[in-house]
Amino acid sequence: MTSETLKEIGKKLNISRFTVARVLKNDKYVSKKTRALVLKYLKKTPYVPNAHSTMLSSGKVNVLGLVFFGGVSMLTEFYAQETIKGVSEAAKRKGYQLMLFTQDKFDSFECLKLYMSRLVAGFILPSIGKENFKYVLELKRKKVPLVLICSHLKGVSSFGCDNVVGGYLATKYLLDSGRKRIASLCGHKNWIDAADRLEGYKKALEERGKQLIKEYVQHDYGYDSYDSYDNYEEMAVKKLLALKEPPDAIFTANDKMAFAIISLLKKAGRNIPRDIAVVGYDNVPICEDFSPSLSTVAQPIKDMAFAAAESLIKIISSGKTKDYTRFFKPELIIRQSA
Amino acid sequence: MTSETLKEIGKKLNISRFTVARVLKNDKYVSKKTRALVLKYLKKTPYVPNAHSTMLSSGKVNVLGLVFFGGVSMLTEFYAQETIKGVSEAAKRKGYQLMLFTQDKFDSFECLKLYMSRLVAGFILPSIGKENFKYVLELKRKKVPLVLICSHLKGVSSFGCDNVVGGYLATKYLLDSGRKRIASLCGHKNWIDAADRLEGYKKALEERGKQLIKEYVQHDYGYDSYDSYDNYEEMAVKKLLALKEPPDAIFTANDKMAFAIISLLKKAGRNIPRDIAVVGYDNVPICEDFSPSLSTVAQPIKDMAFAAAESLIKIISSGKTKDYTRFFKPELIIRQSA
DNA sequence: TTGTAAGCGTTATCAG
DNA sequence: CTGATAACGCTTACAA
């Protein structure tokens, strides 16, 4: 079933399509009689305008593009789900539609083409890494409306959460609860969020006058930031436990790693949190039911995504690229694991 | 930056826009010289056609609609993520775009409007419950191309996984491994998949000549199928443990419930799997790292979604509503919890 | 108050 | 080979 066109409706009612359009627009220059005639007809046969026609003639596109990269598997990440939720809500509230794209690596040229084809009016780009900043700036230079989530780039509206503070909070808590030897699994070095979390970790140690012990900081040397070693956690745990002074606490840059190492530590006969405390990052839903339930740092990703989408809509509809950058605060959530 | 139009390009090169269009289409009726001229220009200034214009004049819409309902929170479900992955891949492979919609409850009228507006060429509808079948059929009657995932409706291309078999496999395994008193948490009674899983459970019991014990079957009496009681698992565990003969195994209709009850059972001093074995359903990623790691039934949701999207594309491009229904097989995955 | 004309950027068809 | 004409369905501005 496809909607009738204005022309067809007009023909049926023996008036011009423009008059029908006027009634639809609530234009006051329509006689009562004609208006009544049209409204009566529309009640029976709802009219739905052709969106492409509208976009073409008005030049306005009410579709937001949300781009995930790192392959479709990225969609399993908690932040991706929360991002979709926040963006969906904002879009719906403002009458925008959401188009979802997945790319293996961030492909700014593809984004540019999507924008030039007018399929989307702008982009929400979550978790752009440093290595892609130059491409984002290039898009911006080409006047493509865009906003960032979970990363911060000067000159582009960014909606991030302070990862340094997050890492600091987690580490400080571990220190406050009496832990002496705190290790960190901080993932791949190109992962900018993790680098900031590590910086917060360092800051907390420094504040207590504690020396940073190199062996306690376990990086992932996988191929690239989207593709870690399969057995990164396994290797890290092995190395840490083999140390002369193994850690009595571990802070991981995300919950997934935390679950993995808890599982491994248990197998190695360690009790969590008695022998080793663990704090994760993200607050994914399963934290609650895991055993021990996972202490972690929560980020308001959904709110960030909502704010980002709202701002993008403002940029699109105003045509001005004002900077709406806003930082959100992470929150430490204490459970059993630390 | 917005693409030049054919007209603009034509004007710059002193030829008509139609000739430019011909070069783009690789039409053979273009002189070598003209073609070279145009191609040279296009190399420098890539041309991207206006998608709305193309859709309007061609009448073809290369956008698939994927609709989730149960509110945005549904997006956190594992099946939603896998569905998005599968659909994304199929769409990309066939040159289609993906538009994502979230509705609180399935709203067939909104779907109809989206289709009539030509924003999307058809729909992929995951996990449609019985109560909505009539609306789906109504859409079909109105010639809206659509396919279903994770549910089966006669007359509509459906891509489901046999839940009866899944429930049967899980229960049979528990029986085979010596469990005598098997309970089931089967969620809300409007949840059709869970009802089938329960049927498989019953079938396995029956096959062994075992009586179905009513108290062992714990339903969720939450408000509706999308909104369970907050403390459903808690209540269920309490009731089961209070029985004169408490169960020595529990089969849950999804992994989430399994995690929750394992956590509760541990708190109540039970050892899993020694005292009580648990089998879940879904095989979400955390099954592996949970402790004990969770035995469960896996469904190839991503493959189902891929097949569904592919079929939808066939239906759209052929204009014929052939039935591509296909059933997938669940797989029992044994880990520590049972 | 209503109808007309022009334009949005394509595609398809026809004439030259 | 190339250009012109019409059509897709709507919006905006102008004329009656």
XYZ file of C-alpha atoms (C1' of nucleotides) in Angstrom:
708
model
C 0.000 0.000 0.000
C 1.335 3.358 -0.973
C -0.051 6.731 -0.047
C -2.065 8.816 -2.458
C -0.341 11.912 -3.721
C -1.607 15.442 -3.271
C -2.412 15.491 -6.940
C -4.556 12.384 -6.735
C -6.424 13.677 -3.730
C -6.986 16.995 -5.447
C -8.325 15.315 -8.532
C -10.759 13.219 -6.518
C -12.096 16.280 -4.759
C -12.059 18.493 -7.833
C -9.654 20.983 -6.360
C -5.998 21.617 -7.023
C -3.276 19.766 -5.137
C -2.071 23.085 -3.730
C -5.263 23.576 -1.875
C -4.952 20.140 -0.387
C -1.428 21.036 0.652
C -2.713 24.191 2.276
C -5.180 22.300 4.396
C -2.427 19.947 5.468
C -0.224 22.885 6.388
C -3.066 24.510 8.328
C -2.727 27.504 6.060
C -5.466 30.004 6.849
C -6.187 30.883 3.245
C -8.661 28.104 2.692
C -12.426 28.468 2.734
C -14.243 26.682 5.492
C -16.100 24.603 3.012
C -13.059 23.431 1.110
C -11.196 22.721 4.303
C -14.070 20.627 5.614
C -14.212 18.718 2.359
C -10.534 17.911 2.459
C -10.463 17.051 6.154
C -13.374 14.712 5.742
C -11.567 12.923 2.964
C -8.308 12.745 4.890
C -10.030 11.194 7.851
C -10.998 8.241 5.751
C -7.817 8.052 3.721
C -4.832 9.146 5.745
C -2.268 10.972 3.708
C 1.429 10.343 4.207
C 3.790 12.603 2.295
C 6.617 11.069 0.322
C 9.647 11.715 2.495
C 12.086 11.871 -0.388
C 10.016 14.368 -2.199
C 9.813 16.490 0.919
C 13.530 16.274 1.563
C 14.289 17.059 -2.029
C 12.148 20.111 -2.302
C 12.718 21.457 1.170
C 16.400 20.650 1.234
C 15.954 19.485 4.803
C 16.974 15.994 5.823
C 15.713 14.692 9.131
C 17.936 11.683 9.435
C 20.884 11.308 11.798
C 23.751 8.980 10.994
C 25.266 6.887 13.762
C 28.510 5.251 12.743
C 30.162 2.379 14.563
C 33.495 1.088 13.493
C 35.647 -1.803 14.493
C 33.349 -4.104 12.560
C 29.892 -5.255 13.502
C 31.289 -6.963 16.598
C 31.582 -3.517 18.164
C 27.818 -3.570 18.530
C 28.164 -6.090 21.334
C 29.964 -3.495 23.416
C 27.925 -2.011 26.203
C 28.737 1.529 25.158
C 27.342 0.830 21.710
C 23.989 -0.255 23.103
C 23.763 2.691 25.447
C 24.748 5.002 22.637
C 22.011 3.684 20.401
C 19.500 4.124 23.212
C 20.437 7.718 23.929
C 20.575 8.710 20.295
C 17.287 6.947 19.542
C 15.523 8.809 22.281
C 16.819 12.206 21.283
C 16.057 11.567 17.631
C 12.548 10.401 18.335
C 11.849 13.349 20.562
C 12.869 15.797 17.856
C 11.244 14.000 14.949
C 14.447 12.704 13.432
C 15.133 9.231 12.110
C 18.215 7.194 12.839
C 20.376 5.510 10.247
C 22.930 3.033 11.496
C 26.248 2.367 9.807
C 28.987 -0.086 10.627
C 32.458 0.243 9.210
C 35.513 -1.919 9.764
C 37.720 1.107 10.256
C 36.576 4.680 10.470
C 36.088 5.702 6.856
C 35.664 9.432 6.618
C 35.312 9.348 2.856
C 32.332 7.045 3.127
C 30.846 9.405 5.681
C 31.424 12.308 3.367
C 29.667 10.479 0.555
C 26.722 9.639 2.779
C 26.442 13.268 3.699
C 26.806 14.485 0.135
C 24.122 12.077 -1.004
C 21.896 13.761 1.577
C 20.943 10.414 3.064
C 21.864 11.828 6.446
C 22.092 15.366 7.719
C 25.030 14.745 10.034
C 26.877 12.215 12.134
C 27.283 11.005 15.663
C 30.682 9.384 15.970
C 31.311 7.328 19.093
C 34.762 6.478 20.399
C 36.896 8.032 17.727
C 40.527 7.268 18.458
C 43.390 9.766 18.230
C 44.545 8.230 14.996
C 41.334 9.357 13.316
C 41.162 12.909 14.615
C 42.614 14.318 11.434
C 39.881 12.718 9.354
C 37.210 14.057 11.658
C 38.657 17.530 11.341
C 38.697 17.137 7.596
C 35.006 16.295 7.623
C 34.388 19.298 9.787
C 36.298 21.503 7.381
C 33.997 20.224 4.669
C 31.051 21.441 6.736
C 29.711 18.029 7.621
C 27.730 18.427 10.871
C 29.082 16.019 13.455
C 29.442 15.388 17.155
C 31.613 12.989 19.139
C 30.741 10.675 21.989
C 33.296 9.151 24.329
C 36.158 11.114 22.942
C 37.265 14.690 22.983
C 38.534 16.691 20.065
C 39.041 20.405 20.323
C 36.879 22.328 17.915
C 34.293 19.559 17.602
C 31.269 19.223 19.877
C 32.358 16.378 22.145
C 30.452 14.522 24.822
C 32.909 12.632 26.922
C 33.302 11.431 30.422
C 36.437 12.332 32.305
C 38.468 9.157 32.221
C 41.303 10.587 34.270
C 38.892 11.208 37.122
C 37.456 7.709 36.681
C 40.841 6.057 36.949
C 41.702 8.267 39.871
C 38.528 7.413 41.767
C 39.018 3.700 41.347
C 42.652 3.737 42.374
C 42.144 6.098 45.287
C 39.408 3.829 46.598
C 41.702 0.826 46.443
C 44.408 2.744 48.290
C 41.931 3.986 50.869
C 40.795 0.460 51.564
C 44.310 -0.553 52.422
C 45.631 -2.041 49.217
C 49.378 -1.588 48.806
C 50.280 -3.047 45.421
C 47.857 -1.967 42.745
C 48.243 -3.228 39.201
C 46.403 -2.081 36.107
C 45.271 -3.748 32.917
C 44.991 -0.823 30.582
C 44.391 -2.419 27.207
C 45.869 -1.220 23.983
C 47.990 1.899 23.993
C 46.035 3.444 21.109
C 42.881 3.254 23.154
C 42.716 6.816 24.300
C 40.120 6.339 27.047
C 42.233 3.663 28.654
C 45.289 5.895 28.510
C 43.388 8.542 30.448
C 42.187 6.003 32.983
C 45.778 4.956 33.440
C 46.734 8.564 33.976
C 44.148 8.809 36.748
C 45.647 5.666 38.240
C 49.091 7.244 38.174
C 47.791 10.446 39.673
C 46.249 8.638 42.634
C 49.474 6.747 43.293
C 51.531 9.889 43.034
C 49.267 11.722 45.438
C 50.193 9.099 48.036
C 53.847 9.363 47.218
C 53.840 5.852 45.807
C 56.276 4.896 43.092
C 54.854 3.615 39.828
C 55.960 0.028 39.348
C 56.371 -0.712 35.672
C 55.592 -4.407 35.951
C 52.212 -3.574 37.467
C 51.074 -1.825 34.315
C 50.014 -4.397 31.741
C 49.414 -3.180 28.221
C 47.818 -5.111 25.435
C 50.140 -5.295 22.457
C 47.538 -6.620 20.056
C 47.630 -5.712 16.402
C 45.620 -2.513 16.753
C 43.229 -0.814 19.119
C 40.249 -2.743 17.803
C 41.862 -6.108 17.909
C 43.519 -7.208 21.094
C 45.503 -10.355 21.654
C 43.176 -13.224 22.290
C 44.962 -14.130 25.462
C 45.872 -10.687 26.718
C 44.241 -11.195 30.115
C 45.742 -14.616 30.468
C 49.244 -13.347 29.801
C 48.775 -10.377 32.092
C 47.541 -12.467 35.005
C 50.365 -14.927 34.526
C 52.962 -12.183 34.581
C 51.451 -10.438 37.575
C 51.195 -13.581 39.666
C 54.756 -14.520 38.821
C 56.141 -11.300 40.280
C 58.128 -11.391 43.496
C 55.535 -9.071 44.970
C 52.288 -9.856 43.193
C 49.603 -7.158 43.347
C 46.871 -7.160 45.964
C 44.547 -5.176 43.711
C 43.938 -4.749 39.996
C 42.222 -1.923 38.184
C 41.096 -2.800 34.663
C 40.166 -0.382 31.907
C 36.880 -2.149 31.306
C 34.566 -4.655 32.959
C 35.143 -7.329 30.378
C 38.791 -7.576 31.316
C 37.809 -7.586 34.969
C 35.498 -10.565 34.500
C 38.158 -12.405 32.580
C 40.879 -11.855 35.156
C 38.617 -12.665 38.081
C 37.834 -15.933 36.410
C 41.542 -16.582 35.849
C 42.555 -15.515 39.352
C 39.996 -17.857 40.842
C 41.361 -20.698 38.788
C 44.777 -19.796 40.175
C 43.371 -20.253 43.654
C 43.073 -16.605 44.615
C 40.108 -15.304 46.566
C 38.501 -12.085 45.360
C 38.560 -9.639 47.097
C 40.484 -11.105 50.036
C 43.709 -11.837 48.160
C 43.241 -9.491 45.284
C 40.665 -6.743 44.864
C 39.403 -5.918 41.382
C 37.779 -2.754 40.055
C 36.463 -2.582 36.520
C 35.188 0.179 34.290
C 31.800 0.582 32.534
C 29.230 -0.860 34.922
C 27.744 -3.317 32.474
C 24.521 -4.955 33.677
C 26.098 -8.270 34.621
C 28.341 -6.590 37.246
C 25.513 -7.046 39.691
C 25.076 -10.780 39.198
C 28.678 -11.743 38.719
C 30.265 -13.359 41.703
C 31.788 -11.594 43.333
C 29.707 -8.679 42.113
C 32.023 -6.231 40.422
C 33.045 -2.851 41.786
C 33.439 -0.532 38.851
C 33.305 2.968 37.428
C 30.052 3.924 35.730
C 29.724 6.412 32.899
C 26.412 7.980 31.879
C 26.833 6.915 28.264
C 23.162 7.068 27.474
C 22.936 10.644 28.724
C 26.038 11.544 26.797
C 24.581 10.067 23.643
C 21.317 11.869 24.226
C 23.072 15.196 24.670
C 25.251 14.537 21.638
C 22.291 13.784 19.393
C 20.394 16.775 20.683
C 23.325 19.014 19.897
C 23.765 17.539 16.460
C 20.144 18.335 15.759
C 20.709 21.897 16.889
C 23.714 22.200 14.621
C 21.791 20.761 11.693
C 18.685 22.816 12.122
C 20.494 26.073 12.831
C 23.142 25.557 10.200
C 25.708 26.864 12.664
C 28.504 24.767 14.109
C 28.464 26.053 17.639
C 30.512 24.071 20.131
C 28.277 22.200 22.547
C 31.069 20.227 24.203
C 30.157 18.927 27.611
C 31.962 16.730 30.084
C 30.209 14.169 32.209
C 31.301 12.789 35.543
C 32.123 9.155 36.160
C 30.838 7.492 39.303
C 32.543 4.859 41.420
C 30.266 1.948 42.289
C 31.329 -0.262 45.154
C 30.315 -3.907 45.202
C 31.981 -7.072 46.469
C 35.069 -7.367 44.312
C 36.820 -4.457 46.008
C 30.171 20.381 1.456
C 27.449 19.244 -0.852
C 27.881 17.461 -4.133
C 27.551 19.261 -7.422
C 24.501 18.377 -9.453
C 24.537 16.914 -12.913
C 23.307 20.228 -14.186
C 26.171 22.136 -12.620
C 28.731 19.725 -13.973
C 27.178 19.910 -17.403
C 27.247 23.678 -17.372
C 30.921 23.750 -16.396
C 31.813 21.421 -19.240
C 29.469 23.014 -21.747
C 27.476 19.865 -22.272
C 24.022 18.864 -21.106
C 23.410 17.150 -17.798
C 22.056 14.156 -19.676
C 25.383 13.490 -21.250
C 27.034 13.647 -17.870
C 24.455 11.174 -16.625
C 25.239 8.884 -19.517
C 28.914 8.802 -18.697
C 28.062 7.981 -15.114
C 25.800 5.161 -16.245
C 28.488 3.830 -18.585
C 26.062 4.280 -21.416
C 27.756 3.449 -24.692
C 26.227 6.285 -26.623
C 28.835 8.843 -25.660
C 31.711 9.947 -27.853
C 35.177 9.086 -26.665
C 36.084 12.704 -26.449
C 33.107 13.720 -24.356
C 33.491 10.753 -22.090
C 37.144 11.570 -21.480
C 36.247 15.154 -20.706
C 33.658 14.156 -18.148
C 35.753 11.436 -16.559
C 38.657 13.808 -16.175
C 36.435 16.263 -14.398
C 34.891 13.608 -12.163
C 38.297 12.408 -11.082
C 39.001 15.772 -9.563
C 35.523 16.448 -8.273
C 33.794 13.252 -7.218
C 30.109 13.267 -7.920
C 27.633 11.836 -5.427
C 24.031 11.637 -6.578
C 21.315 12.977 -4.357
C 19.778 9.875 -2.862
C 16.335 11.381 -2.450
C 16.209 12.472 -5.986
C 17.221 9.025 -7.122
C 14.658 7.332 -4.936
C 11.985 9.712 -6.076
C 12.548 9.302 -9.749
C 13.404 5.627 -9.724
C 10.755 4.690 -7.203
C 13.287 2.370 -5.601
C 14.164 2.732 -1.948
C 17.282 0.968 -0.715
C 16.667 1.306 2.980
C 15.636 -1.488 5.342
C 13.734 -0.750 8.518
C 14.616 -2.638 11.671
C 12.073 -2.158 14.421
C 12.644 -2.958 18.077
C 9.887 -2.635 20.588
C 9.671 -2.923 24.301
C 11.299 0.490 24.600
C 14.914 1.377 24.046
C 15.916 -0.908 26.896
C 15.319 -3.842 24.563
C 18.512 -2.842 22.805
C 20.507 -4.177 25.730
C 19.257 -7.675 24.978
C 21.766 -9.952 23.377
C 19.409 -10.926 20.601
C 19.014 -7.275 19.648
C 22.739 -6.832 19.197
C 23.101 -9.998 17.197
C 20.127 -9.022 15.096
C 21.636 -5.656 14.282
C 24.886 -7.340 13.328
C 23.284 -9.841 10.996
C 21.015 -7.309 9.370
C 23.850 -4.795 8.995
C 25.997 -7.286 7.210
C 23.323 -8.409 4.801
C 22.312 -4.833 4.080
C 25.864 -3.719 3.447
C 26.538 -6.637 1.190
C 23.537 -5.811 -0.980
C 23.974 -2.052 -0.981
C 21.105 -1.293 1.336
C 21.074 1.105 4.243
C 19.668 0.369 7.659
C 17.218 2.538 9.532
C 16.650 1.722 13.174
C 13.373 2.310 14.985
C 12.432 1.794 18.599
C 8.845 1.644 19.731
C 7.413 1.108 23.196
C 4.902 -1.386 21.901
C 4.703 -2.749 18.402
C 2.940 -0.027 16.441
C 1.884 -1.338 13.076
C 0.315 1.949 12.076
C 3.589 3.737 12.552
C 5.266 1.073 10.455
C 2.666 1.536 7.783
C 3.275 5.270 7.748
C 7.020 4.787 7.506
C 6.484 2.522 4.564
C 3.987 4.821 2.887
C 6.364 7.728 3.292
C 8.869 5.604 1.372
C 11.494 6.152 4.046
C 11.984 2.410 4.130
C 11.246 -0.291 1.605
C 10.284 -2.922 4.143
C 10.730 -4.186 7.673
C 12.583 -6.716 9.716
C 10.570 -7.410 12.850
C 12.320 -9.313 15.627
C 10.525 -11.188 18.382
C 6.975 -10.357 17.529
C 4.687 -11.853 20.164
C 1.474 -13.741 19.465
C -0.560 -10.750 20.553
C 0.771 -8.790 17.590
C 0.358 -11.362 14.864
C -2.876 -9.825 13.668
C -1.197 -6.484 13.118
C 1.625 -8.082 11.218
C -0.853 -9.835 8.972
C -2.636 -6.563 8.433
C 0.612 -4.974 7.285
C 1.174 -7.895 4.991
C -2.305 -7.509 3.555
C -1.405 -3.920 2.795
C 1.578 -5.179 0.804
C 4.241 -3.972 3.186
C 7.309 -6.154 2.639
C 8.341 -7.706 5.931
C 10.131 -10.627 7.521
C 10.205 -11.941 11.078
C 13.106 -13.005 13.238
C 12.766 -15.138 16.352
C 9.121 -15.809 15.832
C 7.062 -17.807 13.436
C 3.902 -16.679 11.714
C 2.373 -18.700 8.943
C 2.238 -16.831 5.683
C 5.064 -14.481 6.609
C 8.732 -15.208 5.922
C 9.964 -16.194 9.353
C 13.460 -16.959 10.579
C 13.199 -18.683 13.890
C 15.053 -21.195 15.940
C 13.205 -24.202 17.241
C 12.651 -23.405 20.885
C 10.937 -26.689 21.635
C 14.067 -28.526 20.575
C 16.183 -26.137 22.633
C 14.200 -26.758 25.799
C 14.219 -30.457 25.085
C 17.999 -30.588 24.625
C 18.662 -28.746 27.859
C 16.264 -30.849 29.921
C 17.336 -34.124 28.385
C 20.946 -33.322 29.191
C 20.080 -32.625 32.805
C 18.203 -35.919 33.028
C 21.039 -37.771 31.337
C 23.496 -36.417 33.852
C 21.464 -37.874 36.670
C 19.323 -34.977 37.823
C 16.001 -36.068 39.271
C 14.092 -32.924 40.136
C 14.297 -30.363 37.380
C 12.639 -26.987 37.787
C 12.162 -24.304 35.161
C 12.026 -20.540 35.202
C 10.073 -19.815 32.093
C 9.395 -16.096 32.293
C 6.188 -14.433 31.313
C 3.446 -16.535 29.809
C 3.005 -14.170 26.851
C 6.595 -14.745 25.885
C 6.078 -17.212 23.119
C 9.690 -18.420 22.836
C 9.742 -19.277 26.511
C 6.485 -21.165 26.182
C 8.051 -23.312 23.481
C 11.159 -23.888 25.565
C 8.908 -25.008 28.368
C 7.189 -27.372 26.005
C 10.536 -28.915 25.148
C 11.164 -29.268 28.857
C 7.871 -31.063 29.297
C 8.548 -33.277 26.328
C 11.874 -34.424 27.753
C 10.289 -35.220 31.118
C 7.446 -37.082 29.500
C 9.826 -39.127 27.405
C 11.297 -40.438 30.654
C 7.896 -41.081 32.097
C 8.410 -38.361 34.671
C 5.432 -36.507 36.061
C 5.372 -32.739 35.619
C 5.489 -31.114 39.033
C 3.562 -27.887 39.002
C 5.613 -26.230 41.722
C 8.751 -26.720 39.676
C 7.467 -24.490 36.899
C 7.897 -20.876 37.886
C 6.189 -18.281 35.731
C 6.726 -14.568 35.860
C 3.467 -12.786 36.508
C 4.782 -9.309 35.684
C 2.536 -6.740 34.118
C 3.193 -7.764 30.536
C 5.701 -9.670 28.508
C 8.044 -6.708 28.237
C 7.976 -5.857 31.901
C 8.651 -8.575 34.390
C 8.454 -8.315 38.117
C 11.615 -6.809 39.485
C 12.088 -9.662 41.898
C 10.820 -12.528 39.804
C 13.997 -14.581 40.187
C 14.160 -13.863 43.887
C 10.605 -15.029 44.462
C 11.100 -18.084 42.293
C 14.269 -19.178 44.083
C 12.639 -18.638 47.446
C 9.649 -20.768 46.511
C 11.764 -23.516 44.997
C 14.097 -23.777 47.978
C 11.159 -23.853 50.366
C 9.700 -26.957 48.737
C 9.773 -30.248 50.584
C 11.758 -31.642 47.690
C 13.712 -28.737 46.275
C 14.984 -29.166 42.717
C 18.477 -30.417 41.941
C 18.508 -28.660 38.569
C 16.978 -25.548 37.034
C 16.471 -24.721 33.393
C 15.889 -21.022 32.720
C 14.411 -19.508 29.586
C 17.336 -17.118 29.233
C 20.862 -16.622 30.538
C 20.018 -13.480 32.425
C 17.678 -15.367 34.726
C 20.305 -18.079 35.079
C 22.912 -15.596 36.273
C 20.473 -14.074 38.685
C 19.413 -17.363 40.238
C 22.965 -18.675 40.447
C 23.865 -15.573 42.367
C 20.857 -16.074 44.647
C 21.447 -19.784 45.104
C 25.052 -19.136 46.100
C 23.905 -16.625 48.656
C 21.582 -19.305 49.990
C 24.593 -21.551 50.463
C 24.080 -23.856 47.510
C 26.954 -25.046 45.394
C 26.534 -24.947 41.635
C 26.496 -27.489 40.045
C 26.950 -29.925 42.939
C 23.695 -29.126 44.748
C 21.833 -27.609 41.868
C 22.710 -27.620 38.182
C 21.688 -24.672 36.031
C 21.224 -24.413 32.277
C 20.410 -21.109 30.625
C 19.383 -20.066 27.145
C 21.042 -17.644 24.686
C 24.777 -18.141 25.155
C 25.544 -14.496 25.853
C 29.265 -13.686 25.860
C 29.622 -13.524 29.634
C 28.607 -17.207 30.001
C 32.228 -18.081 29.515
C 33.611 -15.878 32.270
C 30.843 -16.270 34.782
C 31.634 -18.582 37.627
C 30.657 -21.229 37.323
C 30.685 -20.810 33.567
C 27.162 -21.255 32.308
C 25.867 -24.220 30.344
C 23.286 -22.951 27.927
C 21.483 -23.266 24.629
C 22.881 -21.185 21.771
C 20.852 -19.848 18.882
C 22.432 -18.594 15.654
C 20.663 -15.255 15.893
C 23.125 -13.424 13.726
C 22.724 -15.968 10.947
C 18.970 -15.812 11.304
C 19.054 -12.043 11.033
C 21.332 -12.223 8.047
C 19.038 -14.654 6.272
C 16.009 -12.577 7.177
C 17.484 -9.379 5.785
C 18.630 -11.130 2.648
C 15.138 -12.465 2.080
C 13.574 -9.095 2.718
C 15.845 -7.645 0.070
C 14.751 -10.356 -2.345
C 11.110 -9.609 -1.620
C 11.657 -5.894 -2.091
C 13.649 -6.125 -5.277
C 11.445 -8.741 -6.889
C 8.183 -7.213 -5.758
C 6.946 -10.719 -4.962
C 6.164 -11.942 -1.472
C 7.557 -15.419 -1.722
C 7.826 -17.307 1.558
C 11.455 -17.740 2.563
C 10.719 -19.180 5.999
C 13.600 -21.133 7.426
C 14.146 -22.814 10.764
C 17.475 -22.874 12.534
C 18.757 -25.394 15.017
C 19.652 -24.557 18.595
C 22.834 -26.012 20.065
C 23.448 -27.162 23.612
C 26.683 -25.833 25.070
C 28.035 -27.590 28.125
C 30.114 -25.678 30.641
C 30.532 -25.892 34.398
C 27.090 -25.012 35.722
C 25.551 -28.294 34.598
C -9.496 32.267 -1.385
C -7.609 29.582 -5.129
C -4.805 28.204 -9.124
C -0.448 28.651 -11.705
C 4.471 28.358 -12.468
C 9.037 27.222 -11.305
C 12.261 24.451 -8.981
C 14.491 20.485 -6.135
C 17.956 16.439 -8.845
C 17.306 12.507 -10.727
C 15.639 8.849 -14.518
C 13.448 7.330 -18.744
C 11.952 8.076 -23.254
C 11.878 10.304 -27.478
C 13.471 13.270 -31.190
C 17.155 14.982 -33.791
C 25.914 10.361 -30.404
C 23.396 14.331 -28.002
C 19.849 17.310 -26.365
C 15.052 18.078 -25.094
C 10.815 16.758 -22.657
C 8.279 14.710 -19.106
C 7.780 12.588 -14.804
C 8.651 11.493 -9.694
C 5.874 14.459 -5.409
C 6.585 18.113 -2.889
C 7.517 23.490 -1.568
C 7.585 28.257 -2.311
C 6.370 32.385 -4.400
C 3.452 34.688 -7.429
C -0.719 35.757 -10.068
C -5.606 35.870 -10.485
